[in-house]
């Protein structure tokens, strides 16, 4: 970090961390009986309890100072103003414009982008309504019953996550499926029981050049044509495209009337509320989609205006940075106690790790601090019966985000109270553990005591909302988007490029002809890669 101000803030936190590493949550709670009430923030309908973190008021003061001295406020304003803060790609970063109200004005290169955003949303709504009502007919005159989104990364994970998260609100007479992997099994299994006459493919790709997506799209085109008698005119009825690249869409043969655009200032992993969300809109309807956008917008406004001490994304970003940079924590576990959020951790993996997995600063010099932690997780209570053992008694510090809702979407007997009891029990057990004295007092033989001791002092956040709705989902996603942003600014990295995915793509393109060549290719890789390629060629035939 070249700037002296953040350098001093880092130093102050380092010496504070030395004290805090010796402080137990039991002590912090004993010293302040109101800690659990005090160390919580409620904003836009989300309640964040961060009291079970290894922090004091002083920690928060120092972390907020780090954010201030790192220029987080200026960078938030720069993002909302449409400045080209994605410096390596020379692009604005404006996912916030995707949910801006109609009367907002956001300029990119002197042009207001908000009218275009709303015009695409309106076209998506008209298209979705035609599919949902059955007015849109397939080539043979049958109505569309199946939507297959073909995309990968941000053009897949957002749509899949949102479809699963909002399944409760979907039209069950329509089936949405998702094909992402270049592994042919993904496509084969997705379409095996589908009737081409009732199936609409949405080819979603920002660039419309991604190997996996274009390969799957061509396979889908062939499958669809084969099932519809080979009439090329059927493509217009069974294919839509979502892309920034109109030229490639036309080349592929998809009618531009069925194309929904977005812009280079929307990063793939920040695009689920752009036209990339077309499958989501078809599934839940335009009204609900707009409710989701409203949720995003409410969190955007909170992030833009709230003081850092009560700013949910800033606090979440700072807390995970605290463990990542001062306690050597390598990961963050995201544990939604809501079955519908089963794909949320996978979605967050791209959002957080593609954004902040960077080793150089904006100036291109090596970073001085550890950057993006590894995000992972599973819905509760399933994880409790597999990996929670390590979180409770392993040797690693794993900060956890618990996410829960007061009202269930499916009222089934006593299930919801039992589910929520588990959330509260887990955070309590992680924080306070069980001392050797307590274990002994239960009559445990001495030899077994160490095995049954829970050290506690394991930090967690609890996010509690009333109910999982499209609006709540928008708020949750924006919460993590902006937490990632906050961290990226403090680490002084570009959270919006992804050069790290390039090398593997280039090498794969070089290897494909070597695998497909009918004669033995001259291989010039390393000895391991050469041997693997030869072995594959031999075994395959
Ligand atoms: O390879 C990574 C990536 O570029 C992601 O950032 C992106 O979300 C994904 O590939 C898909 O890209 P596209 O939407 O252009 O097909």
Coordinates of C-alpha atoms and ligand atoms in Angstrom, one line a residue:
X1 CA 0.0 0.0 0.0
X2 CA 1.7 3.1 -1.2
X3 CA -0.5 5.6 0.7
X4 CA 0.8 6.5 4.2
X5 CA -2.7 6.8 5.7
X6 CA -4.0 3.3 5.1
X7 CA -0.5 2.0 6.0
X8 CA -0.9 3.6 9.5
X9 CA -4.4 2.1 9.8
X10 CA -3.1 -1.4 8.9
X11 CA -0.3 -1.0 11.5
X12 CA -2.8 0.0 14.2
X13 CA -4.9 -3.0 13.4
X14 CA -1.9 -5.3 13.6
X15 CA -1.1 -4.3 17.1
X16 CA -4.7 -4.4 18.1
X17 CA -5.1 -7.9 16.6
X18 CA -2.3 -9.1 18.9
X19 CA -4.5 -8.3 21.9
X20 CA -7.7 -9.5 20.3
X21 CA -6.1 -12.9 19.5
X22 CA -5.9 -13.5 23.2
X23 CA -9.5 -12.4 23.9
X24 CA -12.3 -14.9 24.1
X25 CA -15.9 -14.2 23.1
X26 CA -17.0 -15.5 26.6
X27 CA -15.1 -12.7 28.1
X28 CA -16.4 -10.1 25.7
X29 CA -20.0 -11.2 26.4
X30 CA -19.4 -11.3 30.2
X31 CA -18.0 -7.8 30.2
X32 CA -20.9 -6.3 28.2
X33 CA -24.3 -7.8 29.0
X34 CA -25.9 -5.9 26.2
X35 CA -23.4 -6.8 23.6
X36 CA -25.8 -9.0 21.6
X37 CA -28.3 -6.1 21.3
X38 CA -25.6 -3.4 20.7
X39 CA -23.6 -5.1 18.1
X40 CA -26.3 -5.5 15.5
X41 CA -27.5 -3.4 12.6
X42 CA -30.8 -3.4 10.9
X43 CA -31.2 -1.9 7.5
X44 CA -33.6 -2.3 4.6
X45 CA -35.2 -5.3 6.4
X46 CA -32.0 -7.2 7.0
X47 CA -30.9 -7.7 10.6
X48 CA -27.2 -8.4 11.0
X49 CA -26.0 -9.7 14.4
X50 CA -22.2 -9.3 14.4
X51 CA -21.8 -9.6 18.2
X52 CA -20.4 -13.1 18.0
X53 CA -17.3 -11.8 16.2
X54 CA -13.9 -11.3 17.9
X55 CA -14.2 -7.6 17.9
X56 CA -14.6 -4.7 20.3
X57 CA -15.7 -1.1 19.7
X58 CA -12.0 -0.3 19.3
X59 CA -11.7 -3.0 16.6
X60 CA -14.6 -1.5 14.7
X61 CA -13.2 2.0 15.0
X62 CA -9.9 0.8 13.6
X63 CA -11.5 -1.2 10.8
X64 CA -13.8 1.8 9.8
X65 CA -10.7 4.0 9.9
X66 CA -9.0 1.6 7.5
X67 CA -12.0 1.8 5.1
X68 CA -12.0 5.6 5.3
X69 CA -8.2 6.0 4.9
X70 CA -8.3 3.6 1.9
X71 CA -10.8 5.8 0.1
X72 CA -13.8 3.5 0.2
X73 CA -16.2 6.5 0.3
X74 CA -14.6 8.1 -2.8
X75 CA -14.6 4.8 -4.7
X76 CA -18.3 4.2 -3.9
X77 CA -19.1 7.6 -5.4
X78 CA -16.9 6.9 -8.4
X79 CA -18.7 3.6 -9.1
X80 CA -22.1 5.2 -8.8
X81 CA -21.0 8.1 -11.1
X82 CA -20.0 5.6 -13.8
X83 CA -16.2 6.3 -13.6
X84 CA -14.0 3.6 -15.3
X85 CA -12.9 2.0 -12.0
X86 CA -12.3 -1.3 -13.8
X87 CA -8.9 0.0 -14.8
X88 CA -7.4 -3.0 -16.5
X89 CA -10.3 -3.3 -18.9
X90 CA -10.9 0.5 -18.9
X91 CA -14.6 0.0 -18.1
X92 CA -17.2 1.5 -15.9
X93 CA -18.7 -0.8 -13.2
X94 CA -22.4 -0.1 -13.2
X95 CA -24.4 -3.1 -12.0
X96 CA -26.1 -0.5 -9.8
X97 CA -27.5 1.1 -13.0
X98 CA -29.3 -2.2 -13.8
X99 CA -31.7 -1.5 -10.9
X100 CA -31.7 2.3 -11.0
X101 CA -35.2 4.0 -11.1
X102 CA -36.4 5.3 -14.4
X103 CA -35.8 8.9 -13.3
X104 CA -32.2 8.4 -12.4
X105 CA -29.4 9.6 -14.7
X106 CA -26.1 7.7 -14.9
X107 CA -23.6 8.8 -17.5
X108 CA -21.1 6.5 -19.3
X109 CA -18.9 8.4 -21.8
X110 CA -21.5 11.3 -21.6
X111 CA -24.5 9.1 -22.4
X112 CA -27.3 8.4 -19.9
X113 CA -27.6 4.6 -19.6
X114 CA -30.8 4.4 -17.6
X115 CA -33.3 4.7 -20.5
X116 CA -31.6 1.7 -22.3
X117 CA -31.7 -0.4 -19.1
X118 CA -35.5 0.2 -18.8
X119 CA -36.1 -0.3 -22.5
X120 CA -34.4 -3.8 -22.3
X121 CA -36.4 -4.6 -19.1
X122 CA -39.6 -3.7 -20.9
X123 CA -38.8 -5.9 -23.9
X124 CA -37.9 -8.7 -21.5
X125 CA -41.2 -8.3 -19.7
X126 CA -43.2 -8.4 -23.0
X127 CA -41.3 -11.5 -24.1
X128 CA -41.7 -13.2 -20.7
X129 CA -45.5 -12.5 -20.7
X130 CA -45.9 -14.0 -24.1
X131 CA -44.1 -17.2 -23.0
X132 CA -46.0 -17.3 -19.7
X133 CA -49.4 -16.8 -21.2
X134 CA -48.9 -19.3 -24.0
X135 CA -49.2 -16.6 -26.7
X136 CA -45.7 -17.5 -27.9
X137 CA -46.0 -20.6 -29.9
X138 CA -43.2 -23.0 -31.0
X139 CA -42.6 -24.0 -34.6
X140 CA -45.4 -26.7 -34.5
X141 CA -47.9 -24.4 -32.8
X142 CA -47.4 -25.9 -29.3
X143 CA -46.9 -23.6 -26.4
X144 CA -43.5 -23.5 -24.7
X145 CA -43.2 -25.6 -21.5
X146 CA -39.5 -25.8 -21.1
X147 CA -36.8 -23.1 -20.9
X148 CA -33.2 -24.2 -21.1
X149 CA -30.7 -21.5 -20.3
X150 CA -27.3 -22.1 -21.9
X151 CA -24.5 -20.1 -20.3
X152 CA -21.5 -20.5 -17.9
X153 CA -20.0 -18.5 -15.0
X154 CA -22.0 -15.3 -14.5
X155 CA -24.3 -16.3 -17.4
X156 CA -25.3 -19.4 -15.5
X157 CA -24.7 -19.2 -11.7
X158 CA -26.9 -16.1 -11.2
X159 CA -29.9 -17.6 -13.2
X160 CA -29.6 -21.0 -11.6
X161 CA -29.2 -19.6 -8.1
X162 CA -32.2 -17.2 -8.6
X163 CA -34.4 -19.9 -10.1
X164 CA -33.7 -22.2 -7.1
X165 CA -34.0 -19.4 -4.6
X166 CA -37.3 -18.1 -6.0
X167 CA -38.8 -21.5 -6.9
X168 CA -41.6 -20.9 -4.6
X169 CA -42.7 -18.0 -6.8
X170 CA -42.3 -19.7 -10.2
X171 CA -44.9 -20.8 -12.6
X172 CA -44.8 -24.6 -12.2
X173 CA -46.3 -25.2 -15.6
X174 CA -42.9 -24.1 -17.0
X175 CA -39.8 -26.1 -16.3
X176 CA -36.4 -24.2 -16.3
X177 CA -33.2 -26.1 -16.8
X178 CA -29.6 -24.9 -17.0
X179 CA -26.8 -26.2 -19.2
X180 CA -23.3 -24.9 -18.5
X181 CA -20.6 -27.6 -18.6
X182 CA -18.9 -28.5 -21.8
X183 CA -19.2 -32.1 -20.6
X184 CA -21.8 -33.5 -23.0
X185 CA -23.6 -35.1 -20.0
X186 CA -24.9 -31.7 -18.9
X187 CA -26.7 -31.2 -22.2
X188 CA -27.8 -34.8 -22.6
X189 CA -29.3 -35.0 -19.1
X190 CA -31.0 -31.6 -19.4
X191 CA -32.9 -32.4 -22.6
X192 CA -33.3 -36.2 -22.4
X193 CA -37.1 -36.0 -21.5
X194 CA -37.9 -32.8 -23.4
X195 CA -40.0 -32.3 -26.4
X196 CA -38.2 -29.9 -28.9
X197 CA -41.6 -28.5 -29.9
X198 CA -42.1 -27.2 -26.4
X199 CA -38.6 -26.1 -25.6
X200 CA -37.1 -22.6 -25.8
X201 CA -33.3 -22.2 -25.5
X202 CA -31.9 -19.0 -24.1
X203 CA -28.3 -18.7 -25.1
X204 CA -26.7 -16.4 -22.5
X205 CA -23.3 -15.1 -23.0
X206 CA -21.9 -11.6 -22.5
X207 CA -19.2 -12.1 -25.2
X208 CA -21.1 -14.8 -27.3
X209 CA -17.7 -16.4 -27.9
X210 CA -17.3 -18.6 -24.8
X211 CA -16.2 -22.1 -25.8
X212 CA -18.6 -24.0 -23.5
X213 CA -21.6 -21.9 -24.3
X214 CA -21.1 -21.8 -28.0
X215 CA -20.5 -25.5 -28.1
X216 CA -23.7 -26.2 -26.1
X217 CA -25.6 -23.7 -28.2
X218 CA -24.6 -25.4 -31.5
X219 CA -25.5 -28.8 -30.0
X220 CA -28.9 -27.4 -28.9
X221 CA -29.5 -26.0 -32.3
X222 CA -28.8 -29.4 -33.9
X223 CA -31.0 -31.2 -31.3
X224 CA -33.8 -28.7 -31.9
X225 CA -33.6 -28.8 -35.7
X226 CA -33.5 -32.6 -35.7
X227 CA -36.6 -32.7 -33.5
X228 CA -38.5 -30.2 -35.6
X229 CA -37.9 -31.7 -39.1
X230 CA -34.8 -29.7 -40.0
X231 CA -36.7 -26.5 -40.9
X232 CA -34.2 -23.6 -40.2
X233 CA -37.1 -21.2 -39.7
X234 CA -37.9 -23.0 -36.5
X235 CA -34.8 -21.4 -34.8
X236 CA -36.6 -18.1 -34.5
X237 CA -39.3 -19.7 -32.4
X238 CA -37.0 -21.8 -30.2
X239 CA -33.9 -19.7 -29.6
X240 CA -33.4 -16.4 -27.8
X241 CA -30.1 -14.8 -27.0
X242 CA -28.8 -12.6 -24.2
X243 CA -25.5 -10.8 -25.1
X244 CA -23.6 -7.6 -25.5
X245 CA -22.4 -8.9 -28.9
X246 CA -25.2 -8.4 -31.6
X247 CA -22.8 -9.3 -34.4
X248 CA -22.0 -12.8 -33.1
X249 CA -25.7 -13.4 -32.2
X250 CA -26.7 -12.7 -35.8
X251 CA -23.9 -14.9 -37.1
X252 CA -25.2 -17.8 -34.9
X253 CA -28.5 -17.4 -36.6
X254 CA -30.6 -16.1 -33.8
X255 CA -33.2 -13.5 -34.8
X256 CA -32.1 -10.1 -33.3
X257 CA -35.8 -9.6 -32.4
X258 CA -35.2 -12.3 -29.9
X259 CA -32.0 -10.8 -28.6
X260 CA -31.8 -9.0 -25.3
X261 CA -28.8 -6.8 -24.8
X262 CA -26.6 -5.6 -21.9
X263 CA -23.4 -3.6 -21.8
X264 CA -19.7 -3.9 -21.2
X265 CA -20.1 -2.1 -17.9
X266 CA -21.9 -5.1 -16.4
X267 CA -19.5 -7.7 -15.2
X268 CA -20.5 -11.3 -15.8
X269 CA -20.7 -12.1 -12.1
X270 CA -22.7 -8.9 -11.5
X271 CA -25.3 -9.6 -14.3
X272 CA -28.1 -11.7 -12.8
X273 CA -30.3 -8.6 -12.7
X274 CA -29.6 -7.7 -16.4
X275 CA -31.0 -9.5 -19.4
X276 CA -29.0 -12.5 -18.1
X277 CA -31.9 -12.8 -15.7
X278 CA -34.4 -13.5 -18.6
X279 CA -35.0 -17.1 -17.5
X280 CA -35.6 -15.8 -13.9
X281 CA -38.1 -13.3 -15.3
X282 CA -39.9 -15.9 -17.3
X283 CA -40.0 -18.2 -14.3
X284 CA -41.3 -15.7 -11.7
X285 CA -42.9 -13.0 -14.0
X286 CA -42.0 -9.4 -14.6
X287 CA -43.7 -8.1 -11.5
X288 CA -41.6 -10.3 -9.1
X289 CA -38.5 -9.5 -11.1
X290 CA -39.1 -5.8 -10.5
X291 CA -39.5 -6.6 -6.8
X292 CA -36.1 -8.2 -6.9
X293 CA -34.6 -5.1 -8.6
X294 CA -36.2 -3.0 -5.9
X295 CA -34.4 -5.1 -3.2
X296 CA -31.1 -4.6 -5.0
X297 CA -31.8 -0.8 -5.2
X298 CA -32.6 -0.5 -1.5
X299 CA -29.3 -2.1 -0.6
X300 CA -27.5 0.1 -3.2
X301 CA -28.9 3.2 -1.6
X302 CA -28.1 2.0 1.9
X303 CA -24.5 1.2 0.8
X304 CA -24.1 4.6 -0.9
X305 CA -25.5 6.7 2.0
X306 CA -25.2 5.0 5.4
X307 CA -22.3 5.8 7.7
X308 CA -19.7 3.0 7.7
X309 CA -20.5 2.1 11.3
X310 CA -24.0 1.1 10.4
X311 CA -23.4 0.1 6.7
X312 CA -24.2 -3.6 6.3
X313 CA -22.0 -4.3 3.2
X314 CA -19.1 -2.2 4.7
X315 CA -19.3 -4.0 8.0
X316 CA -19.6 -7.5 6.4
X317 CA -16.6 -6.7 4.2
X318 CA -14.5 -5.4 7.1
X319 CA -15.3 -8.3 9.4
X320 CA -14.2 -11.0 6.9
X321 CA -11.1 -8.9 6.0
X322 CA -10.3 -8.8 9.8
X323 CA -10.0 -12.6 10.0
X324 CA -8.5 -12.9 6.5
X325 CA -5.7 -10.4 7.1
X326 CA -5.1 -10.4 10.9
X327 CA -6.0 -14.0 12.0
X328 CA -4.7 -16.0 9.0
X329 CA -8.2 -17.3 8.2
X330 CA -8.3 -18.7 4.7
X331 CA -12.0 -19.2 4.2
X332 CA -15.5 -18.0 4.9
X333 CA -18.4 -20.5 5.2
X334 CA -21.8 -19.3 4.0
X335 CA -24.5 -21.3 5.7
X336 CA -28.0 -20.5 4.6
X337 CA -30.7 -22.1 6.7
X338 CA -33.1 -22.1 3.8
X339 CA -33.3 -24.9 1.4
X340 CA -34.2 -22.6 -1.5
X341 CA -30.8 -21.0 -1.1
X342 CA -29.0 -24.2 -1.8
X343 CA -27.1 -22.7 -4.8
X344 CA -26.3 -19.4 -3.0
X345 CA -22.8 -20.4 -1.8
X346 CA -21.9 -21.5 -5.3
X347 CA -23.1 -18.2 -6.7
X348 CA -21.1 -16.4 -4.1
X349 CA -18.0 -18.3 -5.0
X350 CA -17.8 -16.6 -8.4
X351 CA -18.8 -13.3 -7.1
X352 CA -16.2 -13.2 -4.3
X353 CA -13.4 -15.3 -5.7
X354 CA -13.4 -14.1 -9.3
X355 CA -13.6 -10.5 -8.0
X356 CA -11.0 -10.5 -5.2
X357 CA -8.7 -13.4 -6.1
X358 CA -6.0 -11.0 -7.2
X359 CA -2.2 -10.8 -6.5
X360 CA -1.4 -7.3 -7.7
X361 CA -2.6 -3.9 -6.9
X362 CA -4.2 -1.4 -9.3
X363 CA -0.7 -0.2 -10.0
X364 CA 0.5 -3.7 -10.9
X365 CA 2.7 -4.1 -7.8
X366 CA 2.4 -7.2 -5.6
X367 CA -0.3 -6.9 -2.9
X368 CA 1.0 -6.5 0.6
X369 CA -1.9 -8.3 2.3
X370 CA -3.7 -11.6 1.7
X371 CA -6.7 -10.9 -0.7
X372 CA -9.9 -12.8 -1.4
X373 CA -10.7 -15.6 1.1
X374 CA -12.2 -18.9 -0.2
X375 CA -15.9 -18.9 0.0
X376 CA -17.8 -22.2 0.4
X377 CA -20.9 -23.6 2.1
X378 CA -24.0 -25.7 2.1
X379 CA -27.4 -25.2 3.4
X380 CA -28.1 -26.0 7.1
X381 CA -28.8 -28.3 8.7
X382 CA -27.1 -30.7 6.2
X383 CA -23.7 -29.2 6.8
X384 CA -24.0 -29.9 10.5
X385 CA -23.8 -33.6 9.8
X386 CA -20.7 -33.3 7.7
X387 CA -18.2 -30.5 7.9
X388 CA -19.3 -28.6 11.0
X389 CA -17.1 -30.9 13.1
X390 CA -14.0 -29.1 11.7
X391 CA -15.5 -25.7 12.2
X392 CA -16.2 -26.6 15.9
X393 CA -13.1 -28.6 16.8
X394 CA -10.6 -28.3 14.0
X395 CA -7.4 -26.3 14.1
X396 CA -8.5 -23.7 11.6
X397 CA -10.4 -20.5 12.2
X398 CA -13.4 -20.4 9.9
X399 CA -15.6 -17.3 10.1
X400 CA -19.2 -18.2 9.2
X401 CA -22.2 -16.3 7.8
X402 CA -25.5 -17.8 8.9
X403 CA -28.5 -16.7 6.9
X404 CA -32.0 -17.4 8.2
X405 CA -35.6 -16.2 7.8
X406 CA -38.3 -15.8 10.4
X407 CA -41.1 -17.0 8.3
X408 CA -41.0 -20.2 6.2
X409 CA -42.2 -20.4 2.7
X410 CA -43.6 -23.9 3.3
X411 CA -45.2 -24.3 6.7
X412 CA -44.7 -27.9 7.6
X413 CA -45.5 -28.9 11.2
X414 CA -42.7 -27.8 13.6
X415 CA -40.0 -27.9 11.0
X416 CA -39.2 -24.2 10.9
X417 CA -38.8 -23.7 14.7
X418 CA -36.5 -26.7 14.7
X419 CA -34.5 -25.3 11.7
X420 CA -34.1 -21.9 13.4
X421 CA -33.3 -23.5 16.8
X422 CA -30.3 -25.1 15.0
X423 CA -29.1 -21.7 13.6
X424 CA -29.1 -20.2 17.1
X425 CA -27.6 -23.3 18.7
X426 CA -24.8 -23.4 16.2
X427 CA -23.7 -19.8 16.6
X428 CA -24.0 -20.2 20.4
X429 CA -21.9 -23.4 20.4
X430 CA -19.3 -21.8 18.1
X431 CA -18.9 -18.7 20.2
X432 CA -19.0 -20.1 23.7
X433 CA -18.0 -23.8 23.3
X434 CA -17.8 -26.0 26.3
X435 CA -15.0 -25.8 28.9
X436 CA -13.1 -28.8 30.4
X437 CA -14.8 -28.0 33.7
X438 CA -18.2 -28.2 32.1
X439 CA -17.4 -31.5 30.4
X440 CA -16.0 -33.0 33.6
X441 CA -19.1 -31.8 35.6
X442 CA -21.1 -34.0 33.2
X443 CA -19.3 -37.0 34.6
X444 CA -17.0 -37.5 31.6
X445 CA -14.0 -39.7 32.3
X446 CA -10.7 -37.7 32.4
X447 CA -9.3 -39.5 29.3
X448 CA -12.3 -38.4 27.2
X449 CA -12.5 -34.8 28.4
X450 CA -10.1 -33.3 25.8
X451 CA -12.1 -34.9 23.0
X452 CA -15.4 -33.4 24.2
X453 CA -14.1 -29.9 24.9
X454 CA -15.2 -27.1 22.5
X455 CA -12.8 -24.2 22.6
X456 CA -15.4 -21.8 21.3
X457 CA -14.3 -18.3 20.2
X458 CA -15.3 -19.2 16.6
X459 CA -16.8 -16.1 15.0
X460 CA -20.0 -15.9 13.1
X461 CA -22.4 -13.4 11.6
X462 CA -26.1 -14.0 11.7
X463 CA -28.3 -12.4 9.0
X464 CA -32.0 -12.6 9.8
X465 CA -34.7 -11.5 7.4
X466 CA -38.5 -11.9 7.6
X467 CA -39.0 -14.1 4.6
X468 CA -37.2 -15.1 1.4
X469 CA -38.9 -13.1 -1.3
X470 CA -37.6 -11.7 -4.6
X471 CA -37.0 -8.4 -2.9
X472 CA -35.0 -10.1 0.0
X473 CA -32.9 -12.0 -2.5
X474 CA -32.0 -8.7 -4.3
X475 CA -30.9 -7.2 -1.0
X476 CA -28.8 -10.3 -0.1
X477 CA -27.0 -10.4 -3.4
X478 CA -26.3 -6.6 -3.3
X479 CA -25.1 -7.0 0.3
X480 CA -22.4 -9.4 -0.8
X481 CA -21.6 -7.5 -4.0
X482 CA -20.9 -4.4 -2.0
X483 CA -19.0 -6.2 0.7
X484 CA -16.7 -7.6 -2.1
X485 CA -16.3 -4.0 -3.4
X486 CA -15.4 -2.6 0.0
X487 CA -12.6 -5.3 0.4
X488 CA -11.3 -4.7 -3.1
X489 CA -10.9 -1.0 -2.4
X490 CA -9.0 -1.7 0.8
X491 CA -6.7 -4.2 -0.9
X492 CA -6.3 -1.7 -3.7
X493 CA -7.0 -4.4 -6.4
X494 CA -9.2 -4.5 -9.5
X495 CA -12.3 -6.5 -8.3
X496 CA -13.8 -6.3 -11.8
X497 CA -11.4 -8.0 -14.1
X498 CA -10.6 -11.8 -14.4
X499 CA -7.4 -12.3 -16.2
X500 CA -6.7 -15.4 -14.2
X501 CA -9.2 -17.4 -16.3
X502 CA -7.4 -16.7 -19.6
X503 CA -4.4 -19.0 -19.6
X504 CA -6.3 -22.2 -19.2
X505 CA -8.7 -21.2 -22.0
X506 CA -5.9 -20.5 -24.4
X507 CA -4.1 -23.8 -23.6
X508 CA -7.3 -25.8 -24.0
X509 CA -7.7 -24.3 -27.5
X510 CA -4.2 -25.5 -28.3
X511 CA -4.8 -29.0 -27.0
X512 CA -8.2 -29.6 -28.7
X513 CA -6.7 -30.2 -32.2
X514 CA -4.0 -32.4 -30.6
X515 CA -6.8 -34.7 -29.2
X516 CA -8.8 -34.6 -32.3
X517 CA -6.0 -35.1 -34.9
X518 CA -6.3 -38.4 -36.7
X519 CA -2.5 -38.7 -37.0
X520 CA -0.2 -38.8 -33.9
X521 CA 0.4 -35.1 -33.1
X522 CA 3.9 -33.7 -32.4
X523 CA 3.5 -32.6 -28.7
X524 CA 5.6 -29.8 -27.3
X525 CA 4.2 -29.5 -23.8
X526 CA 5.9 -30.6 -20.6
X527 CA 6.5 -34.3 -20.1
X528 CA 3.5 -34.7 -17.8
X529 CA 1.0 -33.0 -20.2
X530 CA 2.5 -34.9 -23.2
X531 CA 2.1 -38.2 -21.4
X532 CA -1.5 -37.5 -20.3
X533 CA -2.5 -36.5 -23.9
X534 CA -0.9 -39.7 -25.3
X535 CA -2.5 -41.9 -22.7
X536 CA -5.9 -40.3 -23.3
X537 CA -5.6 -40.8 -27.1
X538 CA -4.6 -44.4 -26.6
X539 CA -7.3 -45.2 -24.1
X540 CA -10.1 -43.4 -25.9
X541 CA -9.6 -45.5 -29.0
Ligands
LIG1 O1 -14.2 -17.3 -17.9 C1 -14.7 -16.5 -16.9 C2 -15.9 -15.7 -17.5 O2 -15.4 -14.7 -18.4 C3 -16.7 -15.1 -16.4 O3 -16.2 -13.9 -15.9 C4 -18.0 -15.0 -17.1 O4 -19.1 -14.8 -16.2 C5 -18.1 -16.3 -17.9 O5 -16.7 -16.5 -18.3 C6 -19.0 -16.4 -19.1 O6 -18.7 -15.4 -20.0 P1 -19.7 -15.1 -21.2 O7 -21.0 -14.6 -20.5 O8 -19.1 -14.0 -22.0 O9 -20.0 -16.3 -21.9

